[in-house]
Coordinates of C-alpha atoms in Angstrom, one line a residue:
Chain A
X19 CA 182.6 116.6 17.8
X20 CA 183.1 119.4 15.1
X21 CA 186.2 121.2 14.8
X22 CA 186.2 125.4 14.8
X23 CA 187.8 127.1 11.5
X24 CA 191.0 127.7 14.0
X25 CA 191.6 124.4 15.1
X26 CA 191.5 122.9 11.2
X27 CA 193.4 126.2 10.3
X28 CA 196.1 125.1 13.1
X29 CA 195.4 121.8 12.1
X30 CA 196.5 122.1 9.0
X31 CA 199.6 124.3 9.4
X32 CA 201.5 121.4 11.6
X33 CA 200.3 118.6 9.2
X34 CA 201.7 120.9 6.5
X35 CA 204.9 122.0 8.7
X36 CA 205.1 118.3 9.3
X37 CA 205.1 116.8 6.1
X38 CA 207.2 119.2 4.5
X39 CA 210.0 118.7 7.0
X40 CA 209.2 114.8 6.2
X41 CA 209.9 115.9 2.7
X42 CA 212.8 117.0 3.3
X43 CA 214.1 114.6 5.3
X44 CA 213.3 111.8 3.6
X45 CA 213.8 113.0 0.0
X46 CA 216.0 112.1 -2.5
X47 CA 215.2 113.8 -6.0
X48 CA 216.0 117.1 -5.8
X49 CA 213.3 118.4 -7.5
X50 CA 210.9 116.7 -4.9
X51 CA 213.3 118.4 -1.6
X52 CA 212.2 121.9 -3.5
X53 CA 208.7 120.6 -3.5
X54 CA 208.7 119.3 -0.1
X55 CA 210.2 123.0 0.7
X56 CA 207.2 124.4 -0.8
X57 CA 204.6 122.6 1.4
X58 CA 206.6 123.7 4.4
X59 CA 206.3 127.6 3.4
X60 CA 202.5 127.0 3.0
X61 CA 202.3 126.0 6.0
X62 CA 203.7 128.8 7.2
X63 CA 201.7 130.8 5.0
X64 CA 198.3 129.2 6.2
X65 CA 199.3 130.2 9.3
X66 CA 200.0 134.3 8.5
X67 CA 196.2 133.9 6.7
X68 CA 194.8 132.3 10.1
X69 CA 196.4 134.7 12.4
X70 CA 195.0 137.3 10.1
X71 CA 191.3 136.3 10.5
X72 CA 192.1 135.7 14.2
X73 CA 192.9 139.2 15.0
X74 CA 190.2 140.5 12.9
X75 CA 193.1 142.0 10.0
X76 CA 192.5 139.8 7.6
X77 CA 193.7 142.4 5.0
X78 CA 196.6 142.3 6.9
X79 CA 197.3 139.0 6.8
X80 CA 196.7 138.6 3.1
X81 CA 199.1 140.9 2.5
X82 CA 201.9 139.5 4.5
X83 CA 200.9 136.4 2.8
X84 CA 201.1 137.3 -0.5
X85 CA 204.9 138.8 0.1
X86 CA 205.9 135.6 1.1
X87 CA 204.5 133.5 -2.0
X88 CA 206.5 136.5 -3.9
X89 CA 209.5 135.6 -1.9
X90 CA 208.8 131.9 -2.4
X91 CA 208.2 131.5 -5.8
X92 CA 211.9 133.6 -6.2
X93 CA 213.7 130.7 -3.9
X94 CA 211.6 127.7 -5.9
X95 CA 213.1 129.2 -9.1
X96 CA 216.3 129.5 -8.3
X97 CA 216.0 125.8 -6.4
X98 CA 214.6 124.4 -9.7
X99 CA 217.7 126.6 -12.0
X100 CA 220.4 124.6 -9.6
X101 CA 218.6 121.4 -9.9
X102 CA 218.9 122.1 -14.1
X103 CA 222.3 123.1 -13.9
X104 CA 223.3 120.0 -11.4
X105 CA 221.3 117.2 -13.9
X106 CA 223.3 118.8 -16.4
X107 CA 227.2 118.6 -14.9
X108 CA 226.6 115.9 -12.6
X109 CA 223.6 113.7 -14.6
X110 CA 221.8 112.9 -11.3
X111 CA 219.0 114.3 -9.8
X112 CA 219.7 112.1 -6.7
X113 CA 221.3 113.3 -3.2
X114 CA 222.8 110.0 -2.2
X115 CA 224.4 109.9 -5.9
X116 CA 225.9 113.4 -5.4
X117 CA 227.2 113.1 -1.5
X118 CA 229.1 110.2 -2.9
X119 CA 230.2 112.0 -6.1
X120 CA 232.2 114.6 -4.1
X121 CA 233.9 112.0 -2.2
Chain B
X15 CA 214.3 163.7 -2.9
X16 CA 216.0 165.7 0.1
X17 CA 213.6 164.8 2.7
X18 CA 215.2 161.7 2.8
X19 CA 217.0 160.6 5.6
X20 CA 220.6 160.4 5.0
X21 CA 221.0 156.4 6.3
X22 CA 218.2 155.7 3.5
X23 CA 220.6 156.4 0.9
X24 CA 222.6 154.0 2.3
X25 CA 220.1 151.4 1.6
X26 CA 219.0 153.0 -1.7
X27 CA 222.0 153.3 -3.5
X28 CA 223.3 150.2 -3.6
X29 CA 219.7 148.9 -4.0
X30 CA 219.6 151.3 -7.3
X31 CA 222.6 150.6 -8.9
X32 CA 222.7 147.2 -8.8
X33 CA 220.1 147.2 -12.0
X34 CA 222.6 149.7 -13.6
X35 CA 225.2 147.7 -12.8
X36 CA 223.5 144.5 -14.5
X37 CA 222.5 146.5 -17.1
X38 CA 226.0 148.0 -17.7
X39 CA 227.1 143.9 -18.2
X40 CA 224.8 143.4 -20.6
X41 CA 225.8 146.0 -22.9
X42 CA 229.7 145.8 -22.1
X43 CA 229.3 141.8 -22.6
X44 CA 231.8 141.1 -25.4
X45 CA 235.0 142.6 -24.1
X46 CA 234.5 140.2 -21.4
X47 CA 236.5 142.5 -19.2
X48 CA 233.6 143.7 -17.2
X49 CA 234.8 146.9 -16.5
X50 CA 232.2 149.3 -17.0
X51 CA 230.1 146.5 -14.0
X52 CA 233.3 146.9 -11.4
X53 CA 233.7 150.2 -12.2
X54 CA 230.3 150.9 -11.0
X55 CA 230.2 148.9 -8.4
X56 CA 233.2 150.7 -6.9
X57 CA 231.6 153.6 -7.3
X58 CA 228.1 153.2 -5.8
X59 CA 229.8 151.2 -2.6
X60 CA 232.3 154.5 -2.5
X61 CA 228.5 156.4 -2.6
X62 CA 227.1 154.7 -0.3
X63 CA 230.3 155.9 2.6
X64 CA 229.1 158.8 1.6
X65 CA 226.2 158.5 3.2
X66 CA 227.3 156.1 5.9
X67 CA 228.8 159.8 7.2
X68 CA 225.9 162.4 7.4
X69 CA 224.0 159.1 9.2
X70 CA 226.8 158.2 11.6
X71 CA 226.7 162.1 12.4
X72 CA 222.9 162.2 12.7
X73 CA 223.2 159.4 15.3
X74 CA 225.7 160.9 17.3
X75 CA 224.1 164.3 17.8
X76 CA 221.7 161.9 19.5
X77 CA 219.0 162.5 16.6
X78 CA 217.1 159.0 16.0
X79 CA 216.4 158.9 11.6
X80 CA 213.7 157.2 11.1
X81 CA 212.2 157.0 7.6
X82 CA 208.3 155.5 6.6
X83 CA 206.9 154.3 3.4
X84 CA 203.5 152.7 3.9
X85 CA 204.2 149.8 5.7
X86 CA 207.7 149.7 5.0
X87 CA 209.8 151.6 8.3
X88 CA 213.1 152.0 8.5
X89 CA 214.6 153.5 12.0
X90 CA 218.8 154.0 12.1
X91 CA 219.8 153.1 15.7
X92 CA 223.8 151.9 16.8
X93 CA 223.0 148.2 15.6
X94 CA 221.7 148.9 12.2
X95 CA 224.7 151.6 12.3
X96 CA 227.3 149.3 13.2
X97 CA 225.8 146.2 10.4
X98 CA 226.2 148.7 7.2
X99 CA 229.3 149.5 8.3
X100 CA 230.9 146.3 8.5
X101 CA 228.8 145.5 5.5
X102 CA 229.6 148.6 3.5
X103 CA 233.5 148.7 4.2
X104 CA 233.8 144.6 3.5
X105 CA 231.6 145.2 0.5
X106 CA 233.5 148.0 -1.2
X107 CA 236.8 145.7 -0.4
X108 CA 235.2 142.7 -1.7
X109 CA 234.2 144.8 -4.7
X110 CA 237.8 146.0 -5.8
X111 CA 239.1 142.6 -4.9
X112 CA 236.7 140.7 -7.3
X113 CA 237.5 142.7 -10.3
X114 CA 241.1 141.0 -11.1
X115 CA 240.1 138.3 -9.2
X116 CA 237.0 137.2 -11.3
X117 CA 239.0 138.4 -14.6
X118 CA 237.7 135.9 -17.6
X119 CA 234.6 134.5 -15.8
X120 CA 231.6 134.4 -17.5
X121 CA 228.6 136.4 -15.9
X122 CA 230.6 139.2 -13.8
X123 CA 227.5 141.5 -14.0
X124 CA 225.0 139.1 -12.3
X125 CA 228.1 138.9 -9.8
X126 CA 228.2 142.5 -9.3
X127 CA 224.9 143.0 -9.0
X128 CA 223.5 140.6 -6.9
X129 CA 227.0 141.6 -4.3
X130 CA 224.9 145.2 -4.4
X131 CA 222.0 144.0 -3.6
X132 CA 222.8 141.5 -1.3
X133 CA 224.7 145.1 0.9
X134 CA 221.5 146.6 0.2
X135 CA 219.3 144.5 1.9
X136 CA 222.1 143.7 4.7
X137 CA 221.8 147.4 5.6
X138 CA 218.1 147.6 5.5
X139 CA 217.7 144.7 7.8
X140 CA 219.7 146.4 10.7
X141 CA 217.4 149.4 10.4
X142 CA 213.9 147.2 10.1
X143 CA 211.7 148.0 13.2
X144 CA 209.0 145.3 11.8
X145 CA 209.1 141.9 12.5
X146 CA 208.0 141.5 9.0
X147 CA 210.1 144.0 7.1
X148 CA 212.9 142.4 9.5
X149 CA 211.9 138.7 7.6
X150 CA 211.5 140.6 4.1
X151 CA 215.0 142.2 4.4
X152 CA 216.5 138.8 5.2
X153 CA 214.8 136.8 3.2
X154 CA 215.8 139.2 0.4
X155 CA 219.4 138.7 1.6
X156 CA 219.5 135.1 1.3
X157 CA 218.1 135.0 -1.8
X158 CA 220.9 137.3 -3.8
X159 CA 223.2 135.1 -1.7
X160 CA 222.4 131.8 -3.2
X161 CA 223.2 132.7 -6.6
X162 CA 226.7 134.0 -5.7
X163 CA 227.5 131.2 -3.7
X164 CA 227.0 128.8 -7.1
X165 CA 228.3 131.7 -9.1
X166 CA 231.3 129.0 -10.9
X167 CA 228.1 127.4 -12.1
X168 CA 230.1 125.0 -13.8
X169 CA 231.6 123.0 -10.9
X170 CA 229.5 120.5 -9.8
X171 CA 230.7 121.2 -6.3
X172 CA 229.3 125.0 -6.1
X173 CA 226.0 123.6 -7.3
X174 CA 226.2 121.1 -4.7
X175 CA 227.2 123.4 -1.9
X176 CA 224.3 126.2 -3.7
X177 CA 221.7 123.9 -3.1
X178 CA 222.3 122.8 0.5
X179 CA 222.9 126.5 1.5
X180 CA 219.2 127.2 -0.5
X181 CA 217.6 124.0 1.7
X182 CA 218.7 124.8 4.7
X183 CA 218.0 128.1 4.6
X184 CA 215.2 128.2 3.1
X185 CA 213.5 125.8 5.6
X186 CA 214.8 128.6 8.5
X187 CA 213.2 131.0 6.5
X188 CA 209.9 129.3 6.2
X189 CA 209.9 128.5 9.9
X190 CA 210.2 132.1 11.0
X191 CA 207.1 132.9 8.7
X192 CA 205.6 130.1 10.8
X193 CA 206.6 131.9 14.1
X194 CA 206.1 135.2 12.8
X195 CA 201.7 134.1 12.1
X196 CA 202.5 132.8 15.7
X197 CA 203.1 136.1 17.6
X198 CA 201.2 137.8 14.7
X199 CA 198.1 135.7 15.3
X200 CA 198.4 136.7 19.3
X201 CA 199.5 140.3 19.6
X202 CA 198.0 141.2 16.7
X203 CA 200.8 143.4 15.8
X204 CA 204.7 143.3 13.9
X205 CA 206.0 146.1 15.4
X206 CA 209.1 144.9 17.2
X207 CA 208.8 147.7 20.3
X208 CA 204.8 146.6 20.3
X209 CA 205.7 142.6 20.6
X210 CA 208.0 143.6 23.5
X211 CA 205.6 145.1 25.3
X212 CA 203.0 142.7 25.2
X213 CA 204.9 139.7 24.9
X214 CA 205.1 137.3 28.5
X215 CA 205.3 133.8 28.8
X216 CA 202.4 131.7 27.2
X217 CA 203.6 128.5 25.4
X218 CA 202.7 130.4 21.9
X219 CA 205.4 133.3 22.9
X220 CA 207.4 130.4 23.7
X221 CA 206.8 128.4 20.6
X222 CA 207.6 131.6 18.4
X223 CA 210.7 131.9 20.2
X224 CA 212.4 128.3 19.4
X225 CA 210.9 128.9 16.0
X226 CA 212.9 132.6 15.4
X227 CA 215.9 130.6 17.4
X228 CA 216.0 127.8 14.6
X229 CA 214.9 129.6 11.9
X230 CA 217.4 132.7 12.3
X231 CA 219.9 130.4 14.1
X232 CA 220.7 128.4 10.2
X233 CA 221.4 131.5 8.9
X234 CA 223.8 132.3 12.3
X235 CA 225.4 129.1 11.9
X236 CA 224.6 127.7 15.6
X237 CA 226.0 124.8 15.5
X238 CA 223.9 121.6 15.2
X239 CA 222.3 124.5 12.4
X240 CA 225.9 124.9 10.6
X241 CA 226.4 122.5 8.2
X242 CA 225.7 124.4 4.9
X243 CA 228.2 126.9 5.9
X244 CA 231.9 125.1 5.3
X245 CA 230.2 123.7 1.9
X246 CA 229.0 127.4 0.8
X247 CA 232.1 129.0 2.5
X248 CA 234.5 126.9 0.8
X249 CA 232.9 126.6 -2.9
X250 CA 231.7 130.6 -3.1
X251 CA 234.0 132.9 -5.1
X252 CA 236.7 133.9 -2.7
X253 CA 235.3 137.5 -1.6
X254 CA 232.0 135.9 -1.3
X255 CA 233.5 133.6 1.3
X256 CA 234.3 136.9 2.5
X257 CA 231.4 138.4 2.6
X258 CA 229.3 135.9 3.9
X259 CA 231.9 134.6 6.2
X260 CA 232.4 138.6 7.4
X261 CA 229.1 139.9 7.5
X262 CA 225.8 137.7 6.4
X263 CA 226.5 135.0 9.4
X264 CA 226.6 138.6 11.5
X265 CA 223.7 139.8 9.9
X266 CA 221.5 137.0 11.1
X267 CA 222.8 137.0 14.4
X268 CA 221.8 140.8 14.7
X269 CA 218.2 139.7 13.1
X270 CA 218.2 137.1 16.1
X271 CA 219.2 139.9 18.7
X272 CA 216.3 142.2 17.6
X273 CA 213.8 138.9 17.7
X274 CA 215.1 138.0 21.4
X275 CA 215.3 141.7 22.3
X276 CA 211.4 141.7 21.7
X277 CA 210.9 138.5 22.9
X278 CA 213.3 139.1 26.2
X279 CA 210.3 138.4 28.6
X280 CA 209.2 135.0 27.1
X281 CA 211.6 133.4 29.0
X282 CA 213.6 133.7 31.9
X283 CA 216.4 131.2 30.1
X284 CA 217.4 133.5 27.2
X285 CA 220.9 133.9 28.4
X286 CA 221.4 130.1 29.3
X287 CA 220.4 129.5 25.3
X288 CA 222.7 131.8 24.5
X289 CA 225.7 131.0 26.1
X290 CA 224.9 127.1 25.6
X291 CA 225.1 128.0 21.9
X292 CA 227.9 129.9 22.3
X293 CA 230.2 127.2 24.2
X294 CA 228.9 124.6 21.8
X295 CA 230.0 126.9 18.7
X296 CA 233.6 127.6 19.8
X297 CA 234.3 123.9 20.5
X298 CA 232.6 122.3 17.3
X299 CA 234.0 124.9 15.5
X300 CA 237.6 124.4 16.7
X301 CA 237.6 120.8 17.0
X302 CA 236.1 120.7 13.3
X303 CA 238.1 122.9 12.0
X304 CA 241.4 121.0 13.3
X305 CA 240.6 118.0 10.9
X306 CA 240.4 120.0 8.0
X307 CA 243.0 120.4 5.2
X308 CA 241.4 122.8 3.1
X309 CA 242.1 126.4 3.9
X310 CA 238.9 127.8 2.6
X311 CA 237.2 125.0 5.1
X312 CA 239.0 125.4 8.0
X313 CA 238.0 129.3 7.7
X314 CA 234.8 128.7 7.6
X315 CA 234.6 126.6 10.7
X316 CA 236.6 128.8 12.5
X317 CA 233.8 131.0 11.3
X318 CA 231.4 128.7 13.2
X319 CA 233.7 129.5 16.6
X320 CA 234.0 133.1 16.4
X321 CA 229.8 132.8 16.1
X322 CA 230.7 131.6 19.9
X323 CA 232.5 134.1 21.4
X324 CA 229.7 136.8 20.1
X325 CA 227.2 134.9 21.4
X326 CA 229.3 134.4 24.6
X327 CA 229.5 138.4 24.9
X328 CA 225.7 138.6 23.8
X329 CA 224.8 136.4 27.1
X330 CA 227.2 138.3 29.6
X331 CA 225.0 141.5 28.7
X332 CA 221.6 139.0 28.8
X333 CA 222.3 137.4 32.2
X334 CA 224.0 140.6 34.2
X335 CA 222.4 143.6 32.2
X336 CA 225.8 145.3 31.9
X337 CA 226.2 146.8 28.4
X338 CA 230.4 145.8 28.0
X339 CA 229.8 141.9 27.6
X340 CA 227.2 143.3 24.4
X341 CA 230.2 146.1 23.3
X342 CA 232.9 143.8 23.4
X343 CA 230.2 141.0 21.3
X344 CA 230.0 143.9 18.6
X345 CA 233.4 145.0 18.5
X346 CA 234.4 141.3 18.0
X347 CA 231.7 141.3 15.2
X348 CA 233.2 144.6 13.4
X349 CA 236.7 142.7 13.7
X350 CA 236.3 139.4 12.7
X351 CA 234.4 140.8 9.7
X352 CA 237.8 142.8 9.9
X353 CA 240.1 139.5 10.0
X354 CA 237.9 137.0 8.5
X355 CA 237.7 139.0 5.3
X356 CA 241.2 139.6 5.6
X357 CA 241.8 135.6 5.6
X358 CA 239.5 135.0 3.0
X359 CA 240.7 137.8 0.3
X360 CA 244.3 136.5 1.2
X361 CA 243.5 132.7 1.2
X362 CA 241.8 133.5 -2.3
X363 CA 245.2 135.8 -3.4
X364 CA 246.9 132.2 -2.8
X365 CA 244.5 130.4 -4.7
X366 CA 244.0 132.9 -7.7
X367 CA 247.8 132.3 -7.9
X368 CA 248.2 128.8 -7.3
X369 CA 245.1 127.6 -9.4
X370 CA 242.4 130.1 -10.7
X371 CA 244.9 132.1 -12.9
X372 CA 245.4 128.5 -14.6
X373 CA 241.5 127.6 -14.8
X374 CA 241.5 125.0 -12.4
X375 CA 239.1 125.2 -9.8
X376 CA 240.2 123.1 -7.4
X377 CA 240.6 123.1 -3.5
X378 CA 243.5 125.3 -2.0
X379 CA 244.6 122.7 0.6
X380 CA 247.0 123.7 3.5
X381 CA 250.2 121.7 2.0
X382 CA 249.6 123.8 -1.4
X383 CA 251.1 126.9 1.2
X384 CA 253.9 125.6 1.4
X385 CA 257.2 128.4 1.2
X386 CA 254.2 130.7 -0.2
X387 CA 255.8 133.5 1.3
X388 CA 259.2 133.9 -1.3
X389 CA 256.7 134.3 -3.7
X390 CA 253.1 135.7 -2.9
X391 CA 255.0 138.0 0.2
X392 CA 252.0 140.2 0.8
X393 CA 249.4 137.5 0.4
X394 CA 251.1 135.1 3.0
X395 CA 251.9 138.4 5.6
X396 CA 248.3 139.4 4.9
X397 CA 247.0 135.5 5.7
X398 CA 249.5 135.3 9.0
X399 CA 248.2 138.5 10.2
X400 CA 244.7 137.6 9.9
X401 CA 245.2 133.7 11.7
X402 CA 246.7 135.4 14.2
X403 CA 244.1 138.3 14.9
X404 CA 241.5 135.5 14.9
X405 CA 243.7 133.0 17.4
X406 CA 243.7 136.3 19.5
X407 CA 247.1 136.7 19.5
X408 CA 248.0 140.6 21.1
X409 CA 248.5 143.4 19.4
X410 CA 245.9 142.6 17.0
X411 CA 242.4 143.4 16.9
X412 CA 240.9 140.0 17.6
X413 CA 242.8 139.8 21.3
X414 CA 241.0 143.4 22.2
X415 CA 238.0 142.6 21.4
X416 CA 238.0 138.9 22.6
X417 CA 239.7 140.8 26.2
X418 CA 236.5 143.2 25.8
X419 CA 234.6 139.9 26.7
X420 CA 236.3 138.1 29.2
X421 CA 236.9 141.4 30.9
X422 CA 232.9 141.9 31.3
X423 CA 232.2 138.1 31.9
X424 CA 235.1 138.4 34.9
X425 CA 233.1 141.9 36.3
X426 CA 229.6 140.0 36.0
X427 CA 230.8 137.8 39.0
X428 CA 228.5 135.1 38.0
X429 CA 230.4 131.5 38.5
X430 CA 228.8 130.1 35.9
X431 CA 229.7 133.3 33.3
X432 CA 233.2 132.9 34.8
X433 CA 234.1 129.9 33.7
X434 CA 232.5 130.0 30.4
X435 CA 235.5 132.4 29.6
X436 CA 238.0 130.8 30.8
X437 CA 236.5 127.8 28.8
X438 CA 236.2 130.7 25.5
X439 CA 240.1 131.4 26.7
X440 CA 241.0 127.6 25.9
X441 CA 239.5 127.3 22.9
X442 CA 241.4 130.6 21.5
X443 CA 244.4 128.5 22.8
X444 CA 243.2 125.8 20.5
X445 CA 242.3 127.6 17.9
X446 CA 246.1 128.7 17.5
X447 CA 246.6 125.0 17.1
X448 CA 244.8 124.9 13.6
X449 CA 246.4 128.1 12.8
X450 CA 249.9 128.1 13.4
X451 CA 250.5 125.4 10.9
X452 CA 249.6 127.7 8.0
X453 CA 251.7 130.0 8.9
X454 CA 254.7 127.5 9.5
X455 CA 254.0 125.8 6.2
X456 CA 253.9 129.5 4.6
X457 CA 257.2 131.0 6.3
X458 CA 259.6 127.8 7.1
X459 CA 259.1 125.3 4.7
X460 CA 260.5 125.5 1.2
X461 CA 258.3 126.2 -1.3
X462 CA 256.5 123.5 -3.3
X463 CA 256.4 122.7 -6.8
X464 CA 253.1 124.2 -7.1
X465 CA 254.2 127.7 -5.1
X466 CA 257.2 128.1 -7.6
X467 CA 255.1 127.8 -10.7
X468 CA 252.3 129.9 -9.4
X469 CA 251.2 133.4 -11.3
X470 CA 252.0 136.6 -10.1
X471 CA 249.2 138.4 -8.5
X472 CA 247.1 141.6 -9.8
X473 CA 248.4 144.9 -7.8
X474 CA 244.7 145.7 -7.4
X475 CA 244.0 142.6 -5.7
X476 CA 246.2 143.6 -3.0
X477 CA 244.9 146.5 -2.1
X478 CA 242.0 145.5 -0.4
X479 CA 244.7 143.1 2.0
X480 CA 246.8 146.1 3.3
X481 CA 243.6 148.5 3.6
X482 CA 242.3 145.4 5.9
X483 CA 245.1 144.4 7.3
X484 CA 246.0 147.6 8.6
X485 CA 242.6 147.9 10.2
X486 CA 243.7 145.0 12.0
X487 CA 246.4 146.3 13.5
X488 CA 245.8 149.8 13.8
X489 CA 242.4 148.2 15.9
X490 CA 244.6 146.2 17.7
X491 CA 246.6 149.0 18.6
X492 CA 244.3 151.2 19.0
X493 CA 240.7 149.0 20.3
X494 CA 239.4 152.5 21.5
X495 CA 239.2 154.0 17.9
X496 CA 235.6 152.3 17.5
X497 CA 234.2 153.0 21.3
X498 CA 232.2 155.5 18.8
X499 CA 230.3 152.5 17.0
X500 CA 230.4 149.5 19.4
X501 CA 228.7 152.0 22.2
X502 CA 225.9 153.0 21.0
X503 CA 225.4 149.3 18.8
X504 CA 225.8 148.4 22.7
X505 CA 223.5 151.0 23.7
X506 CA 220.5 149.8 21.2
X507 CA 220.7 146.0 22.5
X508 CA 220.7 146.9 26.1
X509 CA 217.8 149.4 25.4
X510 CA 215.7 146.4 23.3
X511 CA 216.3 144.1 26.5
X512 CA 214.5 147.3 28.7
X513 CA 217.7 148.6 30.2
X514 CA 218.7 152.1 30.4
X515 CA 222.4 153.3 29.1

């Protein structure tokens, strides 16, 4: 059985979204959570590109994807920046430890 | 440049002013007073009001001002104007307020620049006509709000709240992108109107609808997705709490509304979903608020409940096609912005006097309010007015808009909607159970040691409180004053549903 490119893309989207969500829920390290967020967005990005190619609007799909990459990078940078601040002020990156601190 | 429609300046003025404010703040850094960024911010928002007036006038004349630059297409309609009015009025109050409130804090230039940016993005979000543009405005608004939530970057609690907000909000926005990809892949277009014409009850559109509901629902604080809200609202500087609660979650609601309007044909159960989330939001928000001991957390949970009333009004319009429910709901959106803004700013005033002026960033407890009316008569009065309005006591603004929603529910004649209206009224009464102790503490208890030793409030801090307080009373006595704003906005909602108004 061979898969059509579209099927591969759809499987890829579902797989990336699933992996991202798993990482978000299971991750305990703040940096790993930001990485999981990135994986999640990459799934959505693959979807955008695939959608563009399905409808014969490859350029539009890709330009949307580039825009999302820009926004997503800003979010990742901010997430890491907050992570760095938390590590400095609290001394841990562990989510469980953080919520314990708040009491 | 004169060919630009007036409403574009509502976006451009704050957007262009933001980097200037930042630069001015960097140059003026050593003084530590941030006079320049403060002044420029207030000036820029006042100038944006200058653009608001002709924009509103042209809309009232029946024009549909639109603007197109490459792939960015904007069109002003009633709903966009309403969102702009709330964002600009609350934004101006918050900017005025934050001058004295933030005195001596490091990084004020960033605060003002991001505040301006956030306001510009909210106004833009209201005017977006294209699904992807809508997402870009939405994301830009979210990005500018993350750092504002974590503004007190010395405080672990603020950092944690900011991170939590960022993660939940970014995950939601990734889902929205996935939904956009799905809609784009099926329909081949991103224009909301064209999507509305093409959409049908197929699994792909249905899945996209769910993705949008969850994605925008995070920002609009639909109940199982609201967990970021109490942390973010209570840890942010009070002005930002007011903005988040009064405008940002409502902007999420408007974005959701735009998308639901386009995907209306996809499922017959949108009204049921909206009403269901409405009921859940009211119940969960009120019950959780009852348990809070911190004033700002209490107010944050009350925002969750108030989103429920707005959803109920919208559900009534979606079910019956009558504009009254949406009009009441949008009127409540404006009123909630004013009342919750007032509540957070007044609570922030007390927080400033009791904690921040002394360099303490601890949370304001309900117990700290004891006897606050003796030392802080203005802030206590403003907070009381705000919470009574939120609780829906006549003749304050909150009563009028809730009343309008309830009347719409009964006029629809649907037994389920009528039952929900009764449920909402019961919830309103329930909410007084946590508002009343605040007023009781402020007016009937003897001043606590903390209140007796509190600092005086700067005069400028009181200015927005007076303005918002007057607005809450005046709109309660003459609710018709805002019909020019809420009527066309309800019409815009209705026309996105395919009805005529």
